[in-house]
Short mmCIF file of N, CA and C in Angstrom, two decimals:
data_model
loop_
_atom_site.label_atom_id
_atom_site.label_comp_id
_atom_site.label_asym_id
_atom_site.label_seq_id
_atom_site.Cartn_x
_atom_site.Cartn_y
_atom_site.Cartn_z
N UNK A 13 75.66 44.88 -15.38
CA UNK A 13 74.87 45.91 -14.75
C UNK A 13 75.04 45.84 -13.23
N UNK A 14 75.26 46.98 -12.64
CA UNK A 14 75.49 47.07 -11.20
C UNK A 14 74.15 47.11 -10.47
N UNK A 15 73.99 46.28 -9.46
CA UNK A 15 72.76 46.25 -8.67
C UNK A 15 73.05 46.93 -7.34
N UNK A 16 72.20 47.89 -6.98
CA UNK A 16 72.37 48.64 -5.74
C UNK A 16 71.81 47.84 -4.58
N UNK A 17 72.57 47.71 -3.52
CA UNK A 17 72.09 47.07 -2.29
C UNK A 17 71.57 48.16 -1.37
N UNK A 18 70.30 48.11 -1.07
CA UNK A 18 69.64 49.17 -0.32
C UNK A 18 69.85 49.05 1.18
N UNK A 19 69.99 50.20 1.82
CA UNK A 19 70.04 50.28 3.27
C UNK A 19 68.60 50.37 3.79
N UNK A 20 67.79 51.20 3.12
CA UNK A 20 66.38 51.40 3.47
C UNK A 20 65.49 50.63 2.50
N UNK A 21 64.24 50.48 2.86
CA UNK A 21 63.27 49.76 2.03
C UNK A 21 62.96 50.59 0.77
N UNK A 22 63.20 50.03 -0.43
CA UNK A 22 62.96 50.78 -1.67
C UNK A 22 61.49 51.20 -1.85
N UNK A 23 60.56 50.37 -1.38
CA UNK A 23 59.14 50.72 -1.53
C UNK A 23 58.78 51.93 -0.67
N UNK A 24 59.35 52.00 0.50
CA UNK A 24 59.13 53.15 1.39
C UNK A 24 59.75 54.42 0.80
N UNK A 25 60.95 54.29 0.25
CA UNK A 25 61.60 55.43 -0.41
C UNK A 25 60.79 55.92 -1.59
N UNK A 26 60.22 54.97 -2.36
CA UNK A 26 59.41 55.34 -3.52
C UNK A 26 58.17 56.12 -3.10
N UNK A 27 57.52 55.70 -2.04
CA UNK A 27 56.33 56.42 -1.56
C UNK A 27 56.69 57.83 -1.11
N UNK A 28 57.81 57.96 -0.40
CA UNK A 28 58.27 59.28 0.02
C UNK A 28 58.57 60.16 -1.19
N UNK A 29 59.21 59.57 -2.20
CA UNK A 29 59.55 60.30 -3.42
C UNK A 29 58.32 60.79 -4.16
N UNK A 30 57.30 59.97 -4.24
CA UNK A 30 56.04 60.36 -4.91
C UNK A 30 55.40 61.54 -4.19
N UNK A 31 55.45 61.49 -2.86
CA UNK A 31 54.88 62.58 -2.07
C UNK A 31 55.65 63.88 -2.29
N UNK A 32 56.98 63.80 -2.36
CA UNK A 32 57.81 64.99 -2.58
C UNK A 32 57.50 65.61 -3.94
N UNK A 33 57.36 64.78 -4.98
CA UNK A 33 57.08 65.29 -6.33
C UNK A 33 55.75 66.01 -6.36
N UNK A 34 54.75 65.49 -5.66
CA UNK A 34 53.43 66.12 -5.69
C UNK A 34 53.37 67.42 -4.89
N UNK A 35 54.28 67.61 -3.93
CA UNK A 35 54.20 68.77 -3.05
C UNK A 35 55.24 69.86 -3.33
N UNK A 36 56.24 69.58 -4.17
CA UNK A 36 57.36 70.51 -4.31
C UNK A 36 57.29 71.26 -5.63
N UNK A 37 57.78 72.52 -5.64
CA UNK A 37 57.76 73.34 -6.85
C UNK A 37 59.15 73.58 -7.44
N UNK A 38 60.20 73.13 -6.76
CA UNK A 38 61.56 73.31 -7.25
C UNK A 38 61.82 72.31 -8.38
N UNK A 39 61.91 72.81 -9.61
CA UNK A 39 62.01 71.94 -10.78
C UNK A 39 63.23 71.03 -10.77
N UNK A 40 64.36 71.56 -10.37
CA UNK A 40 65.59 70.76 -10.34
C UNK A 40 65.46 69.62 -9.34
N UNK A 41 64.93 69.92 -8.17
CA UNK A 41 64.73 68.91 -7.14
C UNK A 41 63.72 67.86 -7.58
N UNK A 42 62.62 68.30 -8.17
CA UNK A 42 61.58 67.38 -8.64
C UNK A 42 62.13 66.45 -9.73
N UNK A 43 62.97 66.99 -10.62
CA UNK A 43 63.58 66.16 -11.67
C UNK A 43 64.43 65.05 -11.04
N UNK A 44 65.26 65.42 -10.09
CA UNK A 44 66.13 64.44 -9.44
C UNK A 44 65.31 63.38 -8.70
N UNK A 45 64.29 63.83 -7.99
CA UNK A 45 63.44 62.90 -7.25
C UNK A 45 62.71 61.97 -8.22
N UNK A 46 62.25 62.51 -9.35
CA UNK A 46 61.56 61.70 -10.35
C UNK A 46 62.47 60.62 -10.92
N UNK A 47 63.71 60.98 -11.19
CA UNK A 47 64.65 60.00 -11.74
C UNK A 47 64.92 58.89 -10.72
N UNK A 48 65.07 59.24 -9.45
CA UNK A 48 65.28 58.24 -8.42
C UNK A 48 64.03 57.37 -8.27
N UNK A 49 62.85 58.00 -8.35
CA UNK A 49 61.60 57.24 -8.28
C UNK A 49 61.54 56.20 -9.40
N UNK A 50 61.93 56.60 -10.59
CA UNK A 50 61.89 55.66 -11.72
C UNK A 50 62.87 54.51 -11.50
N UNK A 51 64.03 54.80 -10.94
CA UNK A 51 64.99 53.72 -10.66
C UNK A 51 64.46 52.81 -9.55
N UNK A 52 63.79 53.39 -8.56
CA UNK A 52 63.20 52.58 -7.49
C UNK A 52 62.06 51.72 -8.02
N UNK A 53 61.42 52.17 -9.09
CA UNK A 53 60.32 51.41 -9.71
C UNK A 53 60.82 50.27 -10.57
N UNK A 54 62.14 50.24 -10.84
CA UNK A 54 62.68 49.12 -11.57
C UNK A 54 63.40 49.47 -12.86
N UNK A 55 63.33 50.72 -13.31
CA UNK A 55 64.06 51.09 -14.53
C UNK A 55 65.55 51.18 -14.23
N UNK A 56 66.36 50.82 -15.19
CA UNK A 56 67.81 50.87 -14.99
C UNK A 56 68.33 52.28 -15.20
N UNK A 57 69.43 52.59 -14.54
CA UNK A 57 70.03 53.91 -14.69
C UNK A 57 70.57 54.10 -16.11
N UNK A 58 70.97 53.02 -16.74
CA UNK A 58 71.48 53.09 -18.11
C UNK A 58 70.37 53.51 -19.08
N UNK A 59 69.19 52.92 -18.92
CA UNK A 59 68.05 53.26 -19.78
C UNK A 59 67.60 54.70 -19.52
N UNK A 60 67.52 55.08 -18.27
CA UNK A 60 67.12 56.45 -17.94
C UNK A 60 68.12 57.47 -18.48
N UNK A 61 69.40 57.16 -18.39
CA UNK A 61 70.44 58.08 -18.85
C UNK A 61 70.30 58.38 -20.33
N UNK A 62 69.85 57.41 -21.11
CA UNK A 62 69.67 57.61 -22.55
C UNK A 62 68.60 58.64 -22.85
N UNK A 63 67.59 58.74 -21.99
CA UNK A 63 66.44 59.58 -22.29
C UNK A 63 66.36 60.88 -21.49
N UNK A 64 66.98 60.94 -20.32
CA UNK A 64 66.78 62.12 -19.46
C UNK A 64 67.87 63.17 -19.57
N UNK A 65 69.02 62.84 -20.16
CA UNK A 65 70.07 63.84 -20.30
C UNK A 65 71.06 63.85 -19.15
N UNK A 66 70.84 63.05 -18.14
CA UNK A 66 71.79 62.93 -17.03
C UNK A 66 72.62 61.67 -17.25
N UNK A 67 73.85 61.68 -16.78
CA UNK A 67 74.71 60.52 -16.97
C UNK A 67 74.26 59.37 -16.06
N UNK A 68 74.63 58.18 -16.46
CA UNK A 68 74.29 56.99 -15.68
C UNK A 68 74.90 57.07 -14.28
N UNK A 69 76.13 57.54 -14.22
CA UNK A 69 76.82 57.66 -12.94
C UNK A 69 76.12 58.67 -12.02
N UNK A 70 75.64 59.77 -12.59
CA UNK A 70 74.92 60.78 -11.81
C UNK A 70 73.66 60.18 -11.21
N UNK A 71 72.92 59.43 -12.02
CA UNK A 71 71.69 58.81 -11.54
C UNK A 71 71.98 57.82 -10.42
N UNK A 72 73.03 57.04 -10.56
CA UNK A 72 73.41 56.09 -9.52
C UNK A 72 73.81 56.82 -8.23
N UNK A 73 74.50 57.93 -8.39
CA UNK A 73 74.91 58.73 -7.22
C UNK A 73 73.68 59.28 -6.49
N UNK A 74 72.69 59.76 -7.24
CA UNK A 74 71.46 60.27 -6.62
C UNK A 74 70.76 59.17 -5.83
N UNK A 75 70.67 58.00 -6.42
CA UNK A 75 70.02 56.88 -5.75
C UNK A 75 70.76 56.51 -4.46
N UNK A 76 72.06 56.48 -4.52
CA UNK A 76 72.88 56.15 -3.36
C UNK A 76 72.70 57.20 -2.26
N UNK A 77 72.70 58.49 -2.64
CA UNK A 77 72.54 59.57 -1.66
C UNK A 77 71.18 59.47 -0.96
N UNK A 78 70.13 59.20 -1.74
CA UNK A 78 68.79 59.10 -1.15
C UNK A 78 68.74 57.94 -0.18
N UNK A 79 69.33 56.83 -0.55
CA UNK A 79 69.32 55.66 0.31
C UNK A 79 70.12 55.89 1.59
N UNK A 80 71.25 56.55 1.49
CA UNK A 80 72.12 56.73 2.66
C UNK A 80 71.73 57.94 3.51
N UNK A 81 71.43 59.07 2.86
CA UNK A 81 71.21 60.32 3.59
C UNK A 81 69.73 60.68 3.69
N UNK A 82 69.01 60.51 2.59
CA UNK A 82 67.61 60.88 2.54
C UNK A 82 67.36 61.80 1.36
N UNK A 83 66.11 62.17 1.16
CA UNK A 83 65.71 62.97 -0.01
C UNK A 83 66.31 64.37 0.01
N UNK A 84 66.58 64.91 1.19
CA UNK A 84 67.13 66.27 1.27
C UNK A 84 68.51 66.38 0.61
N UNK A 85 69.16 65.24 0.38
CA UNK A 85 70.48 65.26 -0.27
C UNK A 85 70.38 65.68 -1.73
N UNK A 86 69.17 65.61 -2.32
CA UNK A 86 68.99 65.98 -3.72
C UNK A 86 68.62 67.45 -3.92
N UNK A 87 68.40 68.18 -2.84
CA UNK A 87 68.04 69.59 -2.94
C UNK A 87 69.24 70.37 -3.48
N UNK A 88 68.99 71.20 -4.49
CA UNK A 88 70.06 72.00 -5.10
C UNK A 88 70.52 73.07 -4.12
N UNK A 89 71.83 73.21 -4.00
CA UNK A 89 72.41 74.21 -3.11
C UNK A 89 72.66 75.48 -3.91
N UNK A 90 72.19 76.61 -3.38
CA UNK A 90 72.38 77.88 -4.08
C UNK A 90 73.86 78.25 -4.04
N UNK A 91 74.39 78.59 -5.22
CA UNK A 91 75.79 78.99 -5.32
C UNK A 91 75.94 80.43 -4.87
N UNK A 92 76.99 80.71 -4.13
CA UNK A 92 77.19 82.04 -3.55
C UNK A 92 77.49 83.09 -4.61
N UNK A 93 78.25 82.74 -5.64
CA UNK A 93 78.62 83.71 -6.65
C UNK A 93 79.84 84.52 -6.25
N UNK A 94 80.22 85.41 -7.13
CA UNK A 94 81.42 86.21 -6.89
C UNK A 94 81.12 87.30 -5.87
N UNK A 95 82.00 87.52 -4.92
CA UNK A 95 81.76 88.57 -3.93
C UNK A 95 81.88 89.96 -4.56
N UNK A 96 81.13 90.90 -4.01
CA UNK A 96 81.14 92.27 -4.52
C UNK A 96 82.49 92.92 -4.24
N UNK A 97 82.98 93.72 -5.17
CA UNK A 97 84.25 94.42 -4.98
C UNK A 97 84.12 95.57 -3.99
N UNK A 98 82.91 96.13 -3.91
CA UNK A 98 82.66 97.27 -3.03
C UNK A 98 81.91 96.80 -1.78
N UNK A 99 82.29 97.34 -0.63
CA UNK A 99 81.54 96.99 0.59
C UNK A 99 80.34 97.93 0.72
N UNK A 100 79.49 97.66 1.71
CA UNK A 100 78.25 98.43 1.89
C UNK A 100 78.52 99.91 2.16
N UNK A 101 79.55 100.20 2.93
CA UNK A 101 79.89 101.60 3.23
C UNK A 101 80.27 102.35 1.96
N UNK A 102 81.09 101.72 1.12
CA UNK A 102 81.49 102.35 -0.14
C UNK A 102 80.28 102.56 -1.06
N UNK A 103 79.39 101.59 -1.11
CA UNK A 103 78.19 101.73 -1.95
C UNK A 103 77.33 102.89 -1.46
N UNK A 104 77.20 103.04 -0.15
CA UNK A 104 76.43 104.17 0.41
C UNK A 104 77.08 105.50 0.07
N UNK A 105 78.41 105.56 0.13
CA UNK A 105 79.12 106.79 -0.23
C UNK A 105 78.93 107.11 -1.71
N UNK A 106 78.96 106.10 -2.55
CA UNK A 106 78.76 106.31 -4.00
C UNK A 106 77.34 106.80 -4.26
N UNK A 107 76.37 106.22 -3.56
CA UNK A 107 74.98 106.65 -3.74
C UNK A 107 74.82 108.12 -3.35
N UNK A 108 75.46 108.49 -2.26
CA UNK A 108 75.40 109.90 -1.84
C UNK A 108 76.07 110.80 -2.87
N UNK A 109 77.19 110.35 -3.45
CA UNK A 109 77.89 111.15 -4.46
C UNK A 109 77.04 111.30 -5.72
N UNK A 110 76.30 110.24 -6.09
CA UNK A 110 75.46 110.30 -7.29
C UNK A 110 74.30 111.27 -7.13
N UNK A 111 73.92 111.54 -5.89
CA UNK A 111 72.83 112.48 -5.63
C UNK A 111 73.29 113.93 -5.71
N UNK A 112 74.61 114.14 -5.69
CA UNK A 112 75.14 115.50 -5.77
C UNK A 112 75.39 115.87 -7.22
N UNK A 113 75.74 117.12 -7.43
CA UNK A 113 76.05 117.63 -8.76
C UNK A 113 77.35 116.96 -9.26
N UNK A 114 77.36 116.39 -10.47
CA UNK A 114 78.57 115.72 -10.96
C UNK A 114 79.75 116.68 -11.11
N UNK A 115 79.48 117.96 -11.29
CA UNK A 115 80.55 118.95 -11.45
C UNK A 115 81.41 119.05 -10.18
N UNK A 116 80.81 118.77 -9.01
CA UNK A 116 81.56 118.80 -7.76
C UNK A 116 82.67 117.75 -7.74
N UNK A 117 82.46 116.68 -8.47
CA UNK A 117 83.47 115.61 -8.53
C UNK A 117 84.30 115.67 -9.80
N UNK A 118 84.01 116.68 -10.66
CA UNK A 118 84.80 116.87 -11.87
C UNK A 118 84.26 116.15 -13.10
N UNK A 119 82.95 115.87 -13.12
CA UNK A 119 82.34 115.18 -14.27
C UNK A 119 81.19 116.03 -14.82
N UNK A 120 80.87 115.81 -16.09
CA UNK A 120 79.75 116.53 -16.70
C UNK A 120 78.41 115.91 -16.31
N UNK A 121 78.34 114.58 -16.39
CA UNK A 121 77.12 113.84 -16.03
C UNK A 121 77.53 112.57 -15.28
N UNK A 122 76.59 112.02 -14.51
CA UNK A 122 76.84 110.73 -13.89
C UNK A 122 76.37 109.65 -14.84
N UNK A 123 77.31 108.99 -15.48
CA UNK A 123 77.01 107.86 -16.35
C UNK A 123 78.01 106.75 -16.05
N UNK A 124 77.96 105.67 -16.81
CA UNK A 124 78.84 104.53 -16.58
C UNK A 124 80.32 104.88 -16.58
N UNK A 125 80.81 105.55 -17.63
CA UNK A 125 82.24 105.89 -17.64
C UNK A 125 82.66 106.83 -16.51
N UNK A 126 81.80 107.79 -16.17
CA UNK A 126 82.14 108.72 -15.09
C UNK A 126 82.19 107.99 -13.76
N UNK A 127 81.21 107.12 -13.50
CA UNK A 127 81.19 106.40 -12.24
C UNK A 127 82.37 105.42 -12.15
N UNK A 128 82.71 104.80 -13.26
CA UNK A 128 83.85 103.89 -13.29
C UNK A 128 85.14 104.63 -12.92
N UNK A 129 85.33 105.81 -13.49
CA UNK A 129 86.50 106.62 -13.17
C UNK A 129 86.48 107.08 -11.72
N UNK A 130 85.30 107.47 -11.23
CA UNK A 130 85.14 107.92 -9.84
C UNK A 130 85.55 106.81 -8.86
N UNK A 131 85.08 105.59 -9.11
CA UNK A 131 85.40 104.46 -8.23
C UNK A 131 86.89 104.15 -8.29
N UNK A 132 87.48 104.22 -9.48
CA UNK A 132 88.92 103.95 -9.64
C UNK A 132 89.73 105.01 -8.90
N UNK A 133 89.32 106.27 -9.03
CA UNK A 133 90.05 107.37 -8.40
C UNK A 133 89.92 107.34 -6.88
N UNK A 134 88.69 107.16 -6.38
CA UNK A 134 88.45 107.26 -4.94
C UNK A 134 88.84 106.00 -4.17
N UNK A 135 88.56 104.83 -4.73
CA UNK A 135 88.78 103.58 -3.99
C UNK A 135 89.89 102.71 -4.57
N UNK A 136 90.37 103.04 -5.75
CA UNK A 136 91.41 102.24 -6.38
C UNK A 136 90.92 100.88 -6.86
N UNK A 137 89.63 100.79 -7.15
CA UNK A 137 89.02 99.53 -7.59
C UNK A 137 88.61 99.67 -9.04
N UNK A 138 89.03 98.71 -9.87
CA UNK A 138 88.61 98.71 -11.27
C UNK A 138 87.18 98.19 -11.35
N UNK A 139 86.29 99.01 -11.85
CA UNK A 139 84.88 98.66 -12.01
C UNK A 139 84.51 98.99 -13.44
N UNK A 140 84.06 98.03 -14.20
CA UNK A 140 83.73 98.24 -15.61
C UNK A 140 82.56 99.18 -15.80
N UNK A 141 82.47 99.73 -17.00
CA UNK A 141 81.40 100.69 -17.32
C UNK A 141 80.04 100.03 -17.16
N UNK A 142 79.89 98.82 -17.73
CA UNK A 142 78.60 98.13 -17.65
C UNK A 142 78.26 97.78 -16.20
N UNK A 143 79.25 97.38 -15.42
CA UNK A 143 79.02 97.07 -14.01
C UNK A 143 78.56 98.33 -13.27
N UNK A 144 79.10 99.48 -13.64
CA UNK A 144 78.67 100.75 -13.03
C UNK A 144 77.24 101.08 -13.40
N UNK A 145 76.87 100.82 -14.65
CA UNK A 145 75.49 101.06 -15.07
C UNK A 145 74.53 100.18 -14.29
N UNK A 146 74.90 98.93 -14.10
CA UNK A 146 74.07 98.01 -13.33
C UNK A 146 73.99 98.45 -11.87
N UNK A 147 75.11 98.90 -11.32
CA UNK A 147 75.15 99.38 -9.95
C UNK A 147 74.23 100.58 -9.77
N UNK A 148 74.28 101.52 -10.71
CA UNK A 148 73.40 102.70 -10.63
C UNK A 148 71.94 102.27 -10.68
N UNK A 149 71.62 101.30 -11.54
CA UNK A 149 70.25 100.82 -11.66
C UNK A 149 69.79 100.17 -10.35
N UNK A 150 70.67 99.38 -9.71
CA UNK A 150 70.32 98.74 -8.44
C UNK A 150 70.09 99.77 -7.34
N UNK A 151 70.79 100.92 -7.45
CA UNK A 151 70.62 101.99 -6.46
C UNK A 151 69.36 102.81 -6.71
N UNK A 152 68.69 102.56 -7.82
CA UNK A 152 67.45 103.27 -8.11
C UNK A 152 67.60 104.43 -9.07
N UNK A 153 68.75 104.59 -9.67
CA UNK A 153 68.96 105.67 -10.63
C UNK A 153 68.66 105.17 -12.04
N UNK A 154 68.22 106.07 -12.90
CA UNK A 154 67.98 105.70 -14.28
C UNK A 154 68.61 106.73 -15.20
N UNK A 155 68.88 106.30 -16.41
CA UNK A 155 69.51 107.19 -17.39
C UNK A 155 68.46 108.13 -17.96
N UNK A 156 68.71 109.41 -17.85
CA UNK A 156 67.80 110.42 -18.39
C UNK A 156 68.59 111.20 -19.44
N UNK A 157 68.09 111.18 -20.64
CA UNK A 157 68.76 111.89 -21.73
C UNK A 157 67.96 113.14 -22.08
N UNK A 158 68.64 114.20 -22.51
CA UNK A 158 67.92 115.42 -22.89
C UNK A 158 67.15 115.19 -24.19
N UNK A 159 66.09 115.96 -24.35
CA UNK A 159 65.33 115.88 -25.59
C UNK A 159 66.16 116.46 -26.73
N UNK A 160 66.09 115.80 -27.87
CA UNK A 160 66.88 116.27 -29.00
C UNK A 160 66.09 117.21 -29.91
N UNK A 161 64.80 117.32 -29.67
CA UNK A 161 63.97 118.25 -30.45
C UNK A 161 62.83 118.73 -29.57
N UNK A 162 62.15 119.80 -29.97
CA UNK A 162 61.04 120.30 -29.14
C UNK A 162 60.02 119.20 -28.87
N UNK A 163 59.50 119.15 -27.67
CA UNK A 163 58.61 118.06 -27.27
C UNK A 163 57.26 118.16 -27.96
N UNK A 164 56.54 117.05 -27.93
CA UNK A 164 55.22 116.99 -28.56
C UNK A 164 54.23 117.90 -27.85
N UNK A 165 54.41 118.10 -26.56
CA UNK A 165 53.50 118.94 -25.80
C UNK A 165 53.72 120.43 -26.06
N UNK A 166 54.76 120.77 -26.79
CA UNK A 166 55.07 122.17 -27.07
C UNK A 166 54.08 122.71 -28.11
N UNK A 167 53.40 123.81 -27.81
CA UNK A 167 52.42 124.33 -28.77
C UNK A 167 53.08 124.94 -30.02
N UNK A 168 54.38 125.13 -30.01
CA UNK A 168 55.07 125.75 -31.14
C UNK A 168 55.41 124.68 -32.18
N UNK A 169 54.41 124.29 -32.98
CA UNK A 169 54.60 123.22 -33.98
C UNK A 169 55.51 123.66 -35.12
N UNK A 170 55.56 124.96 -35.41
CA UNK A 170 56.43 125.45 -36.49
C UNK A 170 57.90 125.19 -36.15
N UNK A 171 58.28 125.46 -34.92
CA UNK A 171 59.66 125.20 -34.50
C UNK A 171 59.98 123.70 -34.58
N UNK A 172 59.01 122.90 -34.21
CA UNK A 172 59.17 121.45 -34.26
C UNK A 172 59.37 120.98 -35.70
N UNK A 173 58.58 121.45 -36.60
CA UNK A 173 58.69 121.06 -38.02
C UNK A 173 59.99 121.56 -38.62
N UNK A 174 60.40 122.77 -38.24
CA UNK A 174 61.67 123.29 -38.74
C UNK A 174 62.84 122.46 -38.22
N UNK A 175 62.73 122.04 -37.00
CA UNK A 175 63.78 121.21 -36.43
C UNK A 175 63.88 119.86 -37.16
N UNK A 176 62.74 119.26 -37.50
CA UNK A 176 62.70 117.98 -38.20
C UNK A 176 63.38 118.09 -39.56
N UNK A 177 63.19 119.20 -40.26
CA UNK A 177 63.74 119.38 -41.59
C UNK A 177 65.27 119.47 -41.56
N UNK A 178 65.81 119.99 -40.48
CA UNK A 178 67.26 120.11 -40.37
C UNK A 178 67.79 118.86 -39.80
#
């Protein structure tokens, strides 16, 4: 079993860790701090690894980082993700186009397939149908479908019943 040689006082680190757990709401950070606290209290990384789902090496790395850098080393870094294919100017132009009549751009309705084709034609960028639907939703547009039968508010119930039978 590998014994860690501390740079800082383990008792002081443990007290700081307890304070962080009681004051923080970030679950991932609190989990990491808790595991380091348990190791500082005397539990082995091997025993903790069996029960917590993290590898022994990961737990040892967390302990080393806290000792060398401090508790902020355990804070999860937000991943940037994939960059958008469209820039802000293009998105604004698309939003303006969606507010106009689709017939002006050669489409019957503005839906996922139409917007995908529009983006491919105008900007030369392949944008999937589902991605276009999500884009429209982010811009504040929603899918509106025509009624397939006379509405409930229509006083002409005979027409409604006749429609149901067909």
